């Protein structure tokens, strides 16, 4: 039905466009037009499209609601208020209506399926018919407003603006929606666990709070071990990615010949495209055992899952991120500054150190900040290589755990959605979001503050 | 081989170095190619010491290209290739054993668009002396910065705000800051590539005045689009057209009795 409706829209839009355009073209013979004929055509198309889309957007949910409520009513009015039974009944009704219910249906179910089919067909037909009428009305309205002095160009412009605004709003509203949904669950979590314990507790073991009758069911929700683990891994990652990424960027931007650059740069960016799960098993299966062997050969006690392995691989993951952003920033430093420095008799590295890097400072710092938020939010590598145990340790050779790993661990599998353990995932998510948000704000402030000075 | 070229040159152009001073810069058969493009064709030119030499000509005639040969800034363009010989104080600057970085300390440059570094006014001027280790103490460095700013006629305007960013100055002040930065390393030659083209008439007048003072101590070569400017500031003028050095000589003679038809057409405004 929806496909048919869309086909109807397409036909009416095209016909409306052609009609509007030819009408304007004919009018042009007697008097000059304000807008070119295609704008008149586009205006008629918009007059058709908007009411039809609007009807579909409003009509479909109403029709669906009507169909299900009618069908359920015919089946057994008692189930409507019971979420579980309601869902089950609805599944059966739809399956029967589409002829794929195994076994022999009950009489009530058959009756409900009949109601479902008939309501479904008349509501949808109604939408289809009304839509066509709307489309035709829109077309006639559009065609009637056309005249030689009609400002179709300006009208179309206004619609374009609204469409673009709508697209921007979708992105913004989605973000706000996510933040609020996480926020509400976080508030629910804090009704069960005090924020103080959450933020400053030194022990993290939500697993023991699975069942009420279990021993030690209270659980422990102190995030300090997670903060330490996250920071430890992020620090290791940045110690690797920061210098290597920056130096690679300097080489690419200042020293590399165009030929070398043309193949090395894409190659480096391929590294950014390696799925993190692949990097993860590289960390877990190749690097972690290697670190363990090397550590043991010098007499160190190394866990088989270590912060070091995860940090190193995560550093490799963000190298292209740092280098690509820094490269752009360095290239954006005006050539005239380089010329000025060379003309003073300074060497390339003096120019880079004293002129280019200070001029690109703000951009490089923000590149680092963005890289850090990437590292903090990265999940797959740490899941596979860093471990699950919430050890409170600064030793990179021990297994540690991070925010992302714990969120994943808590939500994987069958969960009750109102236990403190599950809700803890939202609280963790909120803290994580808050952290990366802060980093981004700091990065933006740095960029703003230093950019004015250097442009 | 080289001496033969020189002999041939002096016969052809008949130009002994001007105004009875020994030439500071000598160019012989200089050719520049940008990839396939032959941008500068067999240029011979003598630049006398402690004077202002103006390079004039229509856009794309090769005058800036020639200027950038004298401190080897063309080296920074990967596709550029220079042949021929340029000597400063009878030393070939394209000699492979010559240190380009040292050369550029001796041959300063001021660019078309003022390009102060994104640092304080003080740091801009101190940049060169610091790199080349000219100052042994902070006091010496202060001294160099002050005298350089004074010579560039900027000191009085900025003495109370030496720690402010160089980019906060006006365009004319920025250009004088760049001149101060260039003279802080005491070069022997200063190259100026249309130094006033981004400036208003008052700032231009200041820079021109400054050039007149600077020629007491420096050899200045200036590329300019303005023939009035060439007439005002220079003692000698060289006219370039389509990559060829058409004519060169004392500025006064050039502007009153040009020998070549093309020079005459250009300075009377018939093309360019």
XYZ file of C-alpha atoms in Angstrom:
727
model
C 0.000 0.000 0.000
C 2.762 2.381 0.990
C 4.600 1.523 -2.210
C 1.469 2.281 -4.220
C 1.021 5.534 -2.347
C 4.614 6.544 -3.068
C 4.166 5.681 -6.718
C 1.084 7.914 -6.702
C 3.123 10.729 -5.180
C 5.848 10.302 -7.780
C 3.376 10.356 -10.689
C 1.497 13.391 -9.390
C 4.730 15.253 -8.632
C 6.095 14.668 -12.115
C 2.795 15.498 -13.816
C 2.426 18.599 -11.656
C 5.921 19.729 -12.568
C 5.348 19.270 -16.291
C 1.971 21.001 -16.151
C 3.271 23.948 -14.153
C 6.268 24.362 -16.396
C 4.321 24.246 -19.639
C 1.625 26.562 -18.253
C 4.321 29.098 -17.402
C 6.013 28.629 -20.753
C 2.744 29.381 -22.525
C 2.105 32.446 -20.347
C 5.569 33.710 -21.165
C 4.585 34.274 -24.800
C 2.275 37.142 -23.869
C 4.128 38.723 -20.946
C 7.601 38.343 -19.361
C 7.728 35.985 -16.365
C 9.013 36.835 -12.891
C 10.421 33.312 -12.454
C 11.695 30.826 -15.024
C 9.196 28.077 -16.014
C 10.968 25.230 -14.125
C 10.377 27.151 -10.885
C 6.662 27.222 -11.613
C 6.817 23.481 -12.230
C 8.716 22.928 -9.002
C 6.185 25.022 -7.102
C 3.299 22.844 -8.309
C 5.295 19.723 -7.405
C 5.776 21.024 -3.883
C 2.044 21.778 -3.608
C 1.405 18.113 -4.420
C 4.204 16.599 -2.370
C 3.772 18.331 0.978
C 0.084 17.514 1.684
C 0.516 13.946 0.468
C 3.566 13.291 2.650
C 1.900 14.943 5.609
C -1.174 12.750 5.235
C 0.981 9.629 5.057
C 2.960 10.630 8.141
C -0.179 11.269 10.184
C -2.473 8.645 8.643
C -0.255 5.585 8.911
C 0.199 5.552 12.701
C -3.493 6.291 13.236
C -4.492 3.490 10.884
C -2.126 1.040 12.561
C -3.476 1.906 15.969
C -7.042 1.506 14.751
C -6.330 -1.841 13.123
C -4.637 -3.380 16.159
C -7.150 -2.082 18.679
C -10.103 -3.296 16.600
C -8.506 -6.697 16.117
C -7.608 -7.095 19.785
C -11.078 -6.011 20.771
C -12.565 -8.702 18.574
C -10.127 -11.260 20.022
C -10.524 -10.621 23.739
C -10.935 -7.157 25.280
C -9.262 -8.441 28.444
C -5.797 -8.705 26.890
C -5.600 -5.036 25.916
C -4.346 -3.978 29.314
C -1.812 -6.753 29.691
C 1.357 -5.910 27.819
C 2.686 -9.430 27.569
C -0.519 -11.152 26.471
C -1.334 -8.267 24.202
C 1.942 -8.675 22.317
C 1.503 -12.414 22.004
C -2.099 -12.115 20.779
C -1.110 -9.487 18.253
C 1.673 -11.669 16.885
C -0.761 -14.536 16.399
C -3.389 -12.333 14.758
C -0.936 -10.863 12.280
C 0.525 -14.278 11.529
C -2.923 -15.720 10.861
C -3.960 -12.736 8.743
C -0.898 -13.246 6.607
C -1.549 -16.982 6.453
C 1.568 -18.221 8.164
C 0.289 -19.334 11.566
C 1.222 -22.950 12.226
C -1.473 -25.213 13.731
C -5.215 -24.787 14.080
C -6.375 -21.290 15.179
C -9.088 -20.785 17.778
C -12.409 -19.247 16.795
C -11.678 -16.016 18.621
C -8.349 -15.778 16.856
C -9.943 -16.386 13.468
C -12.545 -13.698 14.178
C -9.839 -11.272 15.227
C -7.838 -12.009 12.094
C -10.891 -11.299 9.932
C -11.402 -7.971 11.693
C -7.708 -7.248 11.273
C -7.813 -7.900 7.540
C -10.965 -5.912 6.887
C -9.992 -2.920 9.039
C -6.554 -2.975 7.516
C -7.887 -2.875 4.004
C -10.471 -0.131 4.484
C -8.248 2.199 6.474
C -5.415 1.859 4.031
C -7.690 2.347 1.053
C -9.063 5.420 2.754
C -5.566 6.824 3.158
C -4.771 6.076 -0.450
C -7.936 7.754 -1.717
C -7.623 10.784 0.555
C -3.982 11.111 -0.429
C -4.841 11.189 -4.102
C -7.530 13.775 -3.478
C -5.058 15.865 -1.449
C -2.515 15.585 -4.231
C -4.983 16.666 -6.887
C -6.249 19.537 -4.718
C -2.644 20.600 -4.133
C -1.921 20.464 -7.839
C -4.964 22.532 -8.721
C -4.170 25.042 -5.969
C -0.600 25.316 -7.251
C -1.662 25.649 -10.866
C -4.227 28.294 -10.021
C -1.741 30.502 -8.174
C 0.589 30.570 -11.179
C 0.710 33.812 -13.123
C 3.368 35.755 -14.962
C 4.079 37.846 -11.884
C 3.938 34.908 -9.459
C 7.218 34.693 -7.511
C 7.676 30.940 -7.809
C 11.450 31.279 -7.488
C 11.178 32.899 -4.064
C 8.553 30.400 -2.869
C 10.734 27.461 -3.894
C 13.670 29.102 -2.119
C 11.659 29.282 1.086
C 10.729 25.598 0.880
C 14.366 24.685 0.296
C 15.271 26.572 3.448
C 12.658 24.715 5.510
C 13.735 21.336 4.175
C 17.342 22.043 5.107
C 16.277 23.269 8.523
C 14.307 20.066 9.066
C 17.379 17.986 8.229
C 19.476 19.964 10.700
C 16.805 19.609 13.366
C 16.665 15.837 12.970
C 20.372 15.607 13.802
C 20.136 17.965 16.754
C 16.939 16.488 18.175
C 18.283 12.947 17.941
C 21.294 13.948 19.997
C 19.132 15.690 22.557
C 16.822 12.673 22.660
C 19.699 10.301 23.327
C 21.074 12.517 26.061
C 17.711 12.736 27.783
C 16.914 9.030 27.562
C 20.298 8.264 29.111
C 19.754 10.987 31.680
C 16.383 9.604 32.827
C 17.735 6.104 33.283
C 20.684 7.588 35.137
C 18.328 9.353 37.519
C 16.532 6.050 38.101
C 19.869 4.452 38.842
C 20.697 7.101 41.375
C 17.429 6.334 43.177
C 18.940 2.929 43.952
C 22.630 3.769 44.380
C 23.849 7.000 45.869
C 25.825 9.251 43.484
C 28.502 9.565 46.113
C 29.090 5.830 46.222
C 28.974 5.698 42.448
C 31.515 8.430 41.847
C 33.923 7.722 44.685
C 33.514 4.028 45.446
C 36.694 2.029 45.046
C 35.061 -1.259 44.158
C 33.244 -2.202 40.990
C 31.404 -5.543 40.916
C 27.868 -5.199 39.578
C 27.722 -8.901 38.656
C 26.918 -9.987 42.205
C 23.711 -7.972 42.229
C 21.952 -10.251 39.792
C 19.250 -11.756 41.987
C 17.643 -10.471 45.151
C 17.981 -13.799 46.969
C 21.644 -14.083 46.101
C 24.317 -13.665 48.694
C 25.836 -10.182 48.624
C 23.097 -8.958 46.335
C 23.792 -5.356 47.098
C 26.597 -5.153 44.549
C 29.299 -2.544 44.413
C 29.052 0.377 42.047
C 32.184 2.451 42.594
C 33.505 3.705 39.272
C 36.976 4.710 40.410
C 38.553 1.469 39.081
C 36.887 2.115 35.722
C 38.112 5.701 35.647
C 41.625 4.539 36.413
C 41.455 1.741 33.843
C 40.110 4.056 31.156
C 42.698 6.718 31.882
C 45.496 4.163 31.976
C 44.636 2.724 28.582
C 43.965 6.139 27.076
C 47.284 7.437 28.371
C 49.177 4.519 26.879
C 47.309 4.978 23.603
C 48.067 8.693 23.473
C 51.724 8.158 24.395
C 51.904 6.075 21.252
C 49.571 7.907 18.909
C 50.459 11.456 19.950
C 54.139 11.585 18.979
C 53.965 9.063 16.135
C 50.890 10.663 14.621
C 52.275 14.166 14.921
C 55.691 13.262 13.545
C 54.110 11.358 10.684
C 51.995 14.404 9.916
C 55.033 16.694 9.941
C 56.890 14.374 7.623
C 53.922 14.094 5.278
C 53.276 17.823 5.209
C 56.804 19.207 5.119
C 59.322 16.638 3.949
C 57.634 13.969 1.858
C 57.893 14.227 -1.904
C 54.536 14.497 -3.656
C 55.003 10.971 -4.995
C 55.645 9.456 -1.579
C 52.793 11.439 -0.109
C 50.363 10.319 -2.789
C 50.651 6.677 -1.791
C 51.642 6.922 1.878
C 48.764 9.101 2.934
C 45.962 6.848 1.660
C 47.842 3.880 3.090
C 47.942 5.498 6.517
C 44.261 6.242 6.272
C 43.510 2.611 5.491
C 44.729 1.886 8.999
C 41.881 4.061 10.221
C 39.505 1.865 8.244
C 40.580 -1.419 9.854
C 37.569 -2.620 11.846
C 38.330 -2.298 15.535
C 37.306 -5.890 16.115
C 40.178 -6.965 13.860
C 42.567 -4.742 15.784
C 41.056 -6.253 18.931
C 41.973 -9.794 18.122
C 45.372 -8.653 16.951
C 45.773 -7.196 20.444
C 44.393 -10.225 22.226
C 45.982 -13.000 20.191
C 49.270 -11.523 19.002
C 50.370 -8.611 21.104
C 49.166 -9.665 24.563
C 50.947 -13.053 24.484
C 54.051 -11.331 23.131
C 54.064 -8.822 25.963
C 53.514 -11.645 28.403
C 56.445 -13.644 27.051
C 58.765 -10.670 26.982
C 57.678 -9.679 30.473
C 58.197 -13.136 31.869
C 61.601 -13.486 30.253
C 62.741 -10.504 32.315
C 60.976 -11.825 35.382
C 57.864 -9.640 35.399
C 54.442 -10.895 36.285
C 52.227 -10.070 33.317
C 48.516 -10.821 33.095
C 47.388 -12.481 29.881
C 45.059 -9.570 29.301
C 46.885 -6.331 29.957
C 46.249 -2.612 29.769
C 49.506 -2.342 27.856
C 48.380 -4.553 24.967
C 45.042 -2.788 24.681
C 46.660 0.637 24.956
C 49.280 -0.064 22.307
C 46.771 -1.353 19.791
C 44.382 1.466 20.541
C 47.271 3.871 20.000
C 47.838 2.298 16.601
C 44.176 2.728 15.854
C 44.248 6.474 16.492
C 47.577 7.221 14.799
C 45.887 7.914 11.454
C 43.337 10.018 13.244
C 45.989 12.246 14.820
C 48.195 12.343 11.732
C 45.420 13.089 9.292
C 43.981 15.950 11.346
C 47.419 17.381 12.173
C 48.440 17.109 8.532
C 45.445 19.220 7.524
C 46.243 21.773 10.195
C 49.917 21.995 9.206
C 49.008 22.365 5.565
C 46.685 25.206 6.515
C 49.610 27.274 7.838
C 50.160 29.872 5.117
C 53.105 29.287 2.793
C 54.108 32.923 3.328
C 55.146 32.099 6.906
C 57.393 29.306 5.682
C 58.868 31.569 3.031
C 59.456 34.250 5.638
C 61.300 31.824 7.855
C 63.398 30.277 5.068
C 64.290 33.746 3.830
C 65.697 34.484 7.281
C 68.110 31.634 6.784
C 66.478 29.034 8.982
C 66.501 25.345 8.244
C 63.441 23.224 7.714
C 63.332 21.828 11.216
C 63.877 25.271 12.758
C 61.012 26.572 10.660
C 58.786 23.702 11.766
C 59.710 24.036 15.414
C 59.579 27.807 15.715
C 57.020 28.902 13.161
C 54.796 26.147 11.860
C 54.059 24.213 15.046
C 53.290 27.353 17.082
C 51.022 28.561 14.285
C 49.298 25.185 14.058
C 49.218 24.702 17.837
C 45.498 25.152 18.339
C 44.632 22.726 15.582
C 47.063 20.119 16.815
C 45.741 20.329 20.367
C 42.189 19.910 19.169
C 43.282 16.942 17.047
C 44.746 15.370 20.192
C 41.574 16.071 22.150
C 39.428 14.444 19.494
C 41.806 11.486 19.456
C 41.439 11.159 23.225
C 37.671 11.132 23.008
C 37.959 8.451 20.350
C 40.202 6.399 22.653
C 37.934 6.847 25.667
C 34.892 5.758 23.685
C 36.544 2.810 21.955
C 35.044 -0.512 23.009
C 35.997 -3.501 20.918
C 39.755 -3.428 21.436
C 39.478 -3.135 25.194
C 36.781 -5.789 25.391
C 39.085 -8.239 23.680
C 42.428 -7.213 25.118
C 42.056 -5.441 28.436
C 39.904 -7.781 30.469
C 36.811 -7.498 32.625
C 38.102 -7.399 36.151
C 37.687 -4.051 37.855
C 41.191 -3.937 39.289
C 42.143 -0.656 40.833
C 45.713 -0.496 39.567
C 48.093 1.773 37.731
C 50.199 -1.151 36.591
C 49.943 -1.419 32.794
C 50.833 -5.103 32.953
C 47.639 -5.948 34.869
C 44.192 -6.517 33.450
C 41.985 -3.462 33.869
C 38.541 -2.566 32.675
C 36.966 0.535 31.165
C 33.630 2.282 30.976
C 32.844 0.941 27.558
C 33.731 -2.623 28.454
C 31.477 -2.534 31.515
C 28.552 -1.055 29.617
C 28.857 -3.795 27.066
C 29.229 -6.504 29.715
C 26.215 -5.313 31.659
C 23.898 -5.102 28.682
C 24.907 -8.274 26.860
C 22.590 -11.185 27.588
C 19.155 -11.331 29.223
C 18.563 -8.565 31.685
C 15.872 -7.168 33.869
C 15.509 -3.575 32.868
C 14.927 -2.167 36.274
C 17.722 -3.659 38.314
C 20.489 -1.450 39.599
C 22.961 -3.453 37.560
C 21.305 -2.719 34.248
C 20.629 0.879 35.072
C 24.289 1.256 35.984
C 25.083 0.952 32.278
C 23.143 4.139 31.619
C 24.883 5.942 34.440
C 28.246 4.820 33.014
C 27.159 5.942 29.575
C 26.188 9.301 30.962
C 29.523 9.802 32.696
C 31.325 8.772 29.517
C 29.250 11.150 27.447
C 29.906 13.928 29.908
C 33.636 13.230 29.755
C 33.927 13.294 25.966
C 31.667 16.332 25.835
C 34.001 18.147 28.212
C 36.987 17.197 26.078
C 35.293 18.499 22.956
C 34.351 21.752 24.641
C 37.929 22.233 25.834
C 39.218 21.505 22.332
C 36.835 24.032 20.834
C 37.833 26.663 23.368
C 41.509 26.148 22.612
C 40.899 26.389 18.899
C 38.878 29.555 19.322
C 41.315 31.216 21.635
C 44.454 30.625 19.608
C 43.012 30.826 16.135
C 42.224 34.539 16.434
C 45.814 35.174 17.249
C 47.296 33.329 14.312
C 45.150 34.142 11.321
C 84.487 29.480 -19.941
C 82.972 31.742 -17.429
C 85.295 34.616 -18.137
C 84.403 34.352 -21.804
C 80.756 34.769 -20.942
C 81.618 37.814 -18.921
C 83.544 39.392 -21.729
C 80.756 38.732 -24.138
C 78.325 40.232 -21.706
C 80.154 43.481 -21.211
C 80.501 43.861 -24.961
C 76.841 43.167 -25.561
C 75.261 45.300 -22.898
C 78.157 47.675 -22.558
C 77.164 48.146 -18.976
C 79.891 48.433 -16.500
C 78.465 48.221 -12.977
C 76.668 51.475 -12.399
C 77.749 54.645 -10.686
C 81.341 53.670 -10.380
C 80.828 51.149 -7.559
C 81.910 47.531 -7.767
C 79.022 45.097 -8.376
C 77.703 43.277 -5.347
C 75.615 40.774 -7.280
C 76.582 39.512 -10.709
C 74.184 37.377 -12.756
C 75.330 35.658 -15.919
C 73.169 33.683 -18.353
C 70.566 32.895 -15.696
C 67.735 30.677 -16.898
C 64.814 29.452 -14.828
C 62.434 26.688 -15.807
C 59.204 25.871 -13.982
C 58.697 22.374 -15.270
C 58.376 22.839 -19.032
C 57.939 26.598 -18.820
C 61.023 28.668 -19.575
C 60.332 31.551 -17.174
C 63.607 33.437 -17.317
C 65.815 33.529 -20.389
C 69.537 34.154 -20.201
C 69.582 37.117 -17.879
C 72.825 39.055 -17.326
C 72.761 41.762 -14.682
C 75.170 43.595 -12.411
C 73.807 45.037 -9.183
C 75.956 47.763 -7.629
C 76.661 47.795 -3.912
C 74.838 50.131 -1.490
C 72.182 51.280 -3.901
C 68.614 50.487 -4.868
C 68.055 48.538 -8.055
C 64.486 48.303 -9.316
C 63.208 45.417 -11.406
C 60.184 46.479 -13.435
C 58.025 44.896 -16.111
C 54.522 43.599 -16.747
C 53.068 40.717 -14.724
C 54.616 37.357 -15.462
C 57.743 38.887 -16.992
C 60.093 37.006 -14.661
C 61.218 39.822 -12.392
C 60.092 38.094 -9.174
C 61.533 34.840 -10.458
C 64.888 36.524 -10.915
C 64.680 38.062 -7.453
C 64.034 34.654 -5.908
C 67.157 33.291 -7.609
C 69.356 35.652 -5.644
C 68.569 34.029 -2.272
C 67.758 30.670 -3.847
C 64.160 30.747 -2.668
C 63.343 28.964 -5.906
C 64.899 25.906 -4.272
C 61.739 25.564 -2.202
C 59.654 25.067 -5.356
C 60.096 21.431 -6.379
C 59.573 21.946 -10.129
C 61.855 24.984 -10.469
C 65.263 24.565 -12.123
C 67.923 27.274 -12.334
C 70.925 27.319 -14.665
C 73.663 29.899 -15.147
C 75.709 31.726 -12.589
C 74.955 34.205 -9.844
C 77.791 35.585 -7.760
C 77.617 37.643 -4.610
C 80.968 39.201 -3.740
C 82.520 37.023 -6.446
C 81.319 33.816 -4.773
C 79.042 31.556 -6.828
C 75.855 31.068 -4.823
C 74.828 27.998 -6.839
C 78.063 26.241 -5.887
C 76.960 22.850 -4.479
C 79.258 23.253 -1.480
C 77.601 26.531 -0.491
C 75.325 26.474 2.547
C 71.953 27.806 1.396
C 70.907 28.590 4.934
C 73.995 30.808 5.412
C 73.337 32.448 2.071
C 69.834 33.432 3.113
C 71.193 34.975 6.273
C 73.302 37.243 4.043
C 70.513 37.936 1.569
C 67.363 39.058 3.369
C 63.949 39.156 1.779
C 60.764 41.152 2.220
C 57.637 39.744 0.633
C 54.696 41.161 -1.225
C 52.249 40.481 1.561
C 53.482 41.310 5.060
C 54.097 37.945 6.733
C 55.004 38.522 10.373
C 55.233 35.303 12.367
C 52.405 34.650 14.807
C 54.646 35.761 17.653
C 55.244 38.966 19.572
C 56.826 41.955 17.870
C 59.989 41.354 19.873
C 60.124 37.665 18.969
C 59.613 38.461 15.298
C 62.722 40.620 15.193
C 64.694 38.345 17.525
C 63.909 35.305 15.377
C 66.878 35.574 13.015
C 69.514 36.638 15.572
C 68.449 33.761 17.830
C 68.705 31.166 15.066
C 72.088 32.376 13.929
C 73.388 32.914 17.447
C 74.216 36.589 16.970
C 73.462 37.597 20.517
C 75.379 36.186 23.441
C 73.134 37.683 26.101
C 69.634 38.971 26.578
C 70.975 42.524 26.649
C 72.682 42.072 23.291
C 69.503 40.627 21.831
C 67.497 43.571 23.181
C 70.023 45.866 21.563
C 69.720 44.151 18.172
C 65.920 44.229 18.335
C 65.871 47.887 19.267
C 68.305 49.048 16.597
C 66.622 46.936 13.934
C 63.241 48.413 14.792
C 64.797 51.864 14.788
C 66.373 51.326 11.386
C 63.016 50.142 10.076
C 61.402 53.301 11.469
C 59.025 51.328 13.633
C 60.551 51.586 17.084
C 58.759 54.732 18.219
C 55.385 53.269 17.275
C 55.800 49.936 19.035
C 58.293 50.467 21.856
C 55.568 50.187 24.526
C 54.049 47.018 23.166
C 56.906 44.802 22.085
C 55.136 41.821 23.613
C 51.996 42.212 21.561
C 51.471 39.955 18.574
C 53.102 41.068 15.351
C 49.883 40.313 13.522
C 48.045 42.958 15.567
C 49.882 45.765 13.744
C 48.491 47.595 10.711
C 49.557 46.454 7.244
C 52.210 49.133 6.828
C 53.577 48.510 10.312
C 53.630 44.768 9.624
C 55.683 45.362 6.492
C 58.150 47.547 8.394
C 58.280 44.815 11.048
C 59.236 42.380 8.297
C 61.948 44.792 7.165
C 63.191 45.061 10.765
C 63.169 41.268 10.972
C 65.214 41.072 7.788
C 67.816 43.632 8.856
C 68.175 42.131 12.330
C 70.479 39.463 10.877
C 72.572 42.219 9.198
C 72.278 40.960 5.645
C 74.348 42.506 2.883
C 71.605 42.351 0.288
C 67.889 42.901 0.863
C 65.434 41.639 -1.716
C 62.004 43.253 -1.776
C 59.232 41.625 -3.764
C 56.627 44.338 -4.392
C 56.809 45.361 -0.736
C 54.189 48.106 -1.063
C 51.573 46.457 -3.238
C 49.363 45.599 -0.250
C 49.784 48.997 1.418
C 48.044 52.363 1.302
C 49.830 55.451 -0.079
C 50.956 56.780 3.319
C 52.436 53.447 4.405
C 54.023 53.187 0.959
C 55.643 56.602 1.342
C 57.113 55.523 4.675
C 58.613 52.378 3.207
C 60.056 54.291 0.264
C 61.641 56.788 2.637
C 63.037 53.873 4.595
C 64.596 52.334 1.488
C 66.366 55.576 0.820
C 67.913 55.458 4.289
C 68.727 51.769 4.127
C 70.743 52.021 0.952
C 73.520 53.656 2.943
C 74.223 50.239 4.469
C 72.551 47.637 2.283
C 72.322 46.617 -1.314
C 68.617 46.656 -2.126
C 66.895 44.981 -5.057
C 63.216 45.749 -5.374
C 60.576 44.330 -7.664
C 57.826 46.826 -8.277
C 54.784 47.288 -10.456
C 54.795 51.002 -9.984
C 57.067 52.897 -12.348
C 56.727 55.999 -10.201
C 58.050 53.987 -7.292
C 60.974 52.720 -9.352
C 61.711 56.296 -10.402
C 61.466 57.578 -6.833
C 63.536 55.010 -4.964
C 66.033 53.408 -7.328
C 69.346 54.420 -8.774
C 69.336 51.703 -11.377
C 66.437 50.028 -13.162
C 66.145 46.796 -15.096
C 63.194 46.210 -17.395
C 62.002 42.624 -17.904
C 59.615 41.475 -20.587
C 58.498 37.891 -21.327
C 61.368 36.406 -19.343
C 64.014 38.539 -21.054
C 65.995 41.349 -19.504
C 65.261 43.957 -22.151
C 67.209 46.884 -20.827
C 68.983 48.056 -17.724
C 70.767 51.205 -16.729
C 70.684 54.286 -14.544
C 67.104 54.979 -13.528
C 67.158 58.533 -14.798
C 68.331 57.519 -18.251
C 65.863 54.645 -18.413
C 62.897 56.855 -17.747
C 63.969 59.756 -19.944
C 65.714 58.133 -22.898
C 65.023 54.391 -23.032
C 67.010 52.658 -25.750
C 64.563 49.898 -26.465
C 61.159 50.351 -28.063
C 59.530 47.912 -25.608
C 60.869 49.814 -22.617
C 59.518 53.017 -24.002
C 56.102 51.467 -24.637
C 55.995 50.079 -21.102
C 57.049 53.204 -19.247
C 54.710 55.376 -21.290
C 51.892 53.019 -20.336
C 51.201 51.513 -23.737
C 51.128 47.985 -22.303
C 51.598 46.153 -19.039
